[in-house]
Amino acid sequence: MRTTASRTLLHHYSSRHFLSTLSQNNNSSYHTSQNIRRASSLFMSSSVATASCPPSTAFTSSHEEITLLTQQQAAHIDDVLMETFSTDQLMELAGLSVAQVVQTHYQLSGRGDDDRLENDDEGSVQKIVVVCGPGNNGGDGLVAARHLKMFNPTFNVMVVYPRLASVEKPLYKRLLAQLNMCDVPVVTELDERMLLERDGDVRRRRHNTIVIDAMLGYSSRGAVRE
Ligand SMILES: NC(=O)C1=CN([C@@H]2O[C@H](COP(=O)(O)OP(=O)(O)OC[C@H]3O[C@@H](n4cnc5c(N)ncnc54)[C@H](OP(=O)(O)O)[C@@H]3O)[C@@H](O)[C@H]2O)[C@H](O)CC1
């Protein structure tokens, strides 16, 4: 029974990532998709997800109904998966799927030959900023940034990693080396000017930046601190 549930959970792992993030951060920058809704119903029908606290529902800005997991439920699902899968594997799946949902939702297509984004109108996306915390949730963000860049090298992706210096684990060192290989800049502070495509180019200021919140997952404790 546990193996079957485990397989279902793994298959939809990344969608859980979205769900738990949404439940923990009311101001999450993530948007939902049909995939997430489908995954949520699968989660809730799995024996692993039947925790003492029942799941709740919420609506996104586009009025899609989604199921939310509590911090405890999300951690429990990871505990079950960690009996069989490594952190690297789960992180890779979570980050890849975040990248896929962002690309699909925002219909990102990269730049045309003339160094402009295709469909360069007011709704186009100029930059993707992934803000990463010091834990595994931040690791998911590092993976998502890499995949977005690999989907299309012309995507303007950057990582903000405020506690970069305190991250000692070999896993994070590898993830950072991979970002370096892919030419994704990693900074510890976000300077507002980084959000502009070109200094002094007023036209480009109107365009959008996607901010992916990968700061805190289910191990978040108390009020947010530096
Ligand atoms: N099986 C797994 O573990 C996997 C989890 N995944 C994702 O990772 C998160 C859970 O990861 P975890 O490392 O346990 O923790 P977090 O990323 O949520 O954050 C822990 C760090 O955050 C700091 N922290 C905690 N509370 C606060 C706060 N209020 N303000 C600022 N900083 C905070 C904490 O810092 P300390 O100073 O207390 O050490 C930790 O460093 C899970 O949600 C999944 O998204 C992966 O997908 C892979 C598998």
XYZ file of C-alpha atoms and ligand atoms in Angstrom:
275
model
C 0.000 0.000 0.000
C 2.742 2.360 0.958
C 4.665 1.596 -2.256
C 1.655 2.384 -4.427
C 1.027 5.599 -2.577
C 4.694 6.419 -2.791
C 4.657 6.025 -6.545
C 1.655 8.306 -6.882
C 3.241 10.873 -4.651
C 6.538 10.802 -6.494
C 4.818 11.172 -9.833
C 3.186 14.351 -8.654
C 5.948 15.470 -6.354
C 6.508 18.826 -7.886
C 2.867 19.716 -7.811
C 2.931 19.053 -4.103
C 5.779 21.477 -3.921
C 3.526 24.150 -5.349
C 0.690 23.204 -3.074
C 2.715 23.311 0.098
C 4.296 26.583 -0.923
C 0.905 28.092 -1.565
C -0.333 26.939 1.807
C 2.636 28.426 3.625
C 2.916 31.734 1.800
C -0.251 33.689 1.293
C 1.607 36.130 -0.897
C 3.181 33.428 -3.043
C 4.209 34.495 -6.528
C 3.322 31.089 -7.895
C 0.353 30.611 -10.081
C -1.514 27.400 -10.405
C -2.385 25.266 -13.378
C -4.695 22.436 -14.254
C -1.878 20.003 -13.541
C -1.682 21.168 -9.975
C -5.393 20.732 -9.499
C -5.238 17.236 -10.941
C -2.304 16.343 -8.756
C -4.010 17.646 -5.666
C -6.952 15.328 -6.108
C -4.567 12.399 -6.549
C -2.787 13.348 -3.382
C -5.912 13.520 -1.404
C -7.044 10.098 -2.558
C -3.751 8.526 -1.530
C -3.490 6.829 1.843
C -0.331 8.744 2.680
C -2.070 12.063 2.549
C -4.790 11.116 5.017
C -3.255 12.962 7.928
C -5.170 13.929 11.032
C -5.779 17.418 9.691
C -7.929 17.292 6.542
C -6.788 19.210 3.438
C -8.437 22.543 2.701
C -9.193 24.348 -0.527
C -8.496 27.831 -1.799
C -8.911 29.846 -4.973
C -6.165 31.374 -7.066
C -6.308 34.790 -8.691
C -7.741 33.083 -11.780
C -10.474 31.496 -9.611
C -9.118 27.998 -9.944
C -9.852 25.848 -6.936
C -6.813 24.139 -5.467
C -6.227 21.863 -2.516
C -3.802 23.026 0.144
C -1.561 20.844 2.283
C -0.634 21.841 5.785
C 3.020 22.130 6.790
C 2.639 18.836 8.663
C 1.098 17.008 5.706
C 3.808 18.198 3.319
C 6.547 17.110 5.704
C 4.879 13.737 6.166
C 4.739 13.142 2.401
C 8.444 13.926 2.147
C 9.226 11.563 5.022
C 7.518 8.739 3.169
C 9.286 9.510 -0.097
C 12.658 9.833 1.612
C 12.448 6.166 2.589
C 13.037 5.312 -1.069
C 14.352 8.396 -2.865
C 17.286 10.686 -2.240
C 17.004 14.406 -1.586
C 18.794 15.095 -4.892
C 16.190 13.142 -6.816
C 13.217 14.821 -5.162
C 14.786 18.240 -5.465
C 15.450 17.694 -9.146
C 11.845 16.709 -9.741
C 10.501 19.628 -7.732
C 12.731 22.174 -9.455
C 12.128 20.795 -12.930
C 8.397 20.896 -12.505
C 8.427 24.422 -11.100
C 10.363 25.451 -14.206
C 7.920 23.654 -16.480
C 4.874 25.246 -14.882
C 6.438 28.723 -15.050
C 7.364 28.293 -18.708
C 3.939 26.950 -19.623
C 1.914 29.393 -17.567
C 3.749 32.460 -18.858
C 4.236 31.026 -22.360
C 7.903 31.964 -22.300
C 9.511 31.737 -25.697
C 12.849 33.533 -25.400
C 14.310 36.170 -27.645
C 14.056 36.577 -31.364
C 17.058 37.232 -33.603
C 16.987 40.981 -32.971
C 17.656 40.540 -29.253
C 14.086 41.220 -28.238
C 11.652 38.857 -26.651
C 9.240 37.428 -29.136
C 5.768 38.915 -28.739
C 7.461 41.927 -27.221
C 4.422 43.766 -25.926
C 3.578 45.071 -22.486
C 2.697 41.629 -21.227
C 5.988 39.982 -22.095
C 8.394 38.719 -19.489
C 11.875 40.198 -19.403
C 13.420 38.550 -16.405
C 13.040 35.602 -14.056
C 14.367 36.088 -10.522
C 14.527 33.044 -8.233
C 14.834 33.989 -4.564
C 16.360 31.065 -2.643
C 16.420 30.364 1.075
C 19.086 28.362 2.925
C 17.218 25.036 3.132
C 15.970 22.449 0.663
C 13.227 24.741 -0.537
C 16.012 27.048 -1.702
C 17.630 24.015 -3.340
C 14.429 23.451 -5.315
C 14.761 27.051 -6.500
C 18.373 26.548 -7.628
C 17.271 23.558 -9.687
C 14.319 25.483 -11.162
C 16.640 28.322 -12.211
C 18.962 25.882 -13.991
C 16.150 24.200 -15.884
C 14.623 27.492 -16.971
C 17.981 28.552 -18.383
C 18.427 25.187 -20.074
C 14.987 25.343 -21.653
C 16.248 28.361 -23.524
C 19.672 29.983 -22.988
C 18.218 33.364 -23.942
C 15.971 33.392 -20.875
C 17.192 36.073 -18.536
C 17.372 34.076 -15.296
C 19.079 35.110 -12.072
C 19.228 33.775 -8.505
C 19.117 35.822 -5.326
C 20.617 33.796 -2.478
C 20.871 35.960 0.664
C 22.399 33.239 2.868
C 24.778 31.908 0.260
C 27.755 32.058 2.628
C 26.087 29.842 5.239
C 25.305 27.038 2.826
C 28.011 24.433 3.304
C 26.463 21.194 2.069
C 28.071 19.501 -0.973
C 24.633 19.275 -2.598
C 24.319 23.050 -2.704
C 27.887 23.496 -3.870
C 27.104 21.218 -6.815
C 23.901 23.076 -7.609
C 25.742 26.389 -7.544
C 28.520 25.025 -9.768
C 25.878 23.875 -12.242
C 24.321 27.340 -12.294
C 27.743 28.800 -12.924
C 28.200 26.417 -15.867
C 24.877 27.570 -17.285
C 25.748 31.270 -16.874
C 23.031 31.957 -14.331
C 24.216 34.785 -12.058
C 23.856 34.284 -8.308
C 23.819 37.339 -6.042
C 23.265 37.761 -2.326
C 21.311 41.019 -2.507
C 18.694 42.195 -4.909
C 19.445 45.577 -6.381
C 16.380 47.151 -7.967
C 18.448 48.063 -11.021
C 18.929 44.356 -11.745
C 15.266 44.181 -12.586
C 15.737 46.541 -15.496
C 16.691 44.961 -18.735
C 18.989 47.807 -19.736
C 20.089 50.832 -17.736
C 18.107 53.906 -18.672
C 15.889 52.092 -21.126
C 12.502 53.406 -20.029
C 10.567 51.232 -22.456
C 11.839 48.073 -20.859
C 10.879 49.165 -17.354
C 7.261 48.474 -18.163
C 7.898 44.807 -18.757
C 7.357 42.079 -16.271
C 9.624 40.164 -13.980
C 8.638 36.756 -12.673
C 9.757 36.249 -9.086
C 9.872 32.638 -7.916
C 9.654 32.361 -4.146
C 11.892 29.473 -3.029
C 12.703 30.914 0.369
C 10.993 28.691 2.895
C 9.254 25.346 2.794
C 7.744 23.247 5.513
C 10.627 23.849 7.952
C 9.762 27.528 8.249
C 9.490 28.519 11.922
C 8.040 31.711 13.353
C 8.101 35.140 11.775
C 10.367 35.614 8.774
C 13.842 36.835 9.842
C 17.031 37.750 8.006
N 12.909 15.427 1.742
C 13.266 16.669 1.731
O 13.768 17.153 2.716
C 13.010 17.449 0.538
C 12.461 18.703 0.652
N 12.301 19.534 -0.380
C 11.843 20.873 -0.213
O 12.479 21.395 0.904
C 11.563 21.947 1.815
C 11.973 21.653 3.223
O 13.339 21.844 3.307
P 14.128 22.123 4.660
O 15.568 22.168 4.342
O 13.658 21.190 5.691
O 13.653 23.528 5.105
P 13.227 24.877 4.431
O 13.745 25.011 3.070
O 11.744 25.002 4.598
O 13.910 25.962 5.353
C 14.867 25.671 6.396
C 15.775 26.841 6.535
O 15.008 28.009 6.662
C 15.468 28.758 7.754
N 14.312 29.318 8.422
C 13.333 28.661 9.084
N 12.410 29.507 9.506
C 12.800 30.735 9.120
C 12.268 32.036 9.275
N 11.146 32.242 9.929
N 12.918 33.079 8.723
C 14.074 32.918 8.070
N 14.669 31.702 7.899
C 14.015 30.629 8.413
C 16.240 27.835 8.634
O 17.287 28.614 9.130
P 17.936 28.344 10.559
O 18.725 29.574 10.845
O 16.795 28.132 11.510
O 18.764 27.134 10.373
C 16.687 26.728 7.697
O 17.992 26.989 7.237
C 10.214 21.380 1.461
O 9.196 22.301 1.745
C 10.375 21.102 -0.019
O 10.021 22.274 -0.713
C 12.897 19.229 -1.686
O 11.915 19.289 -2.649
C 13.706 17.948 -1.746
C 13.315 16.901 -0.782
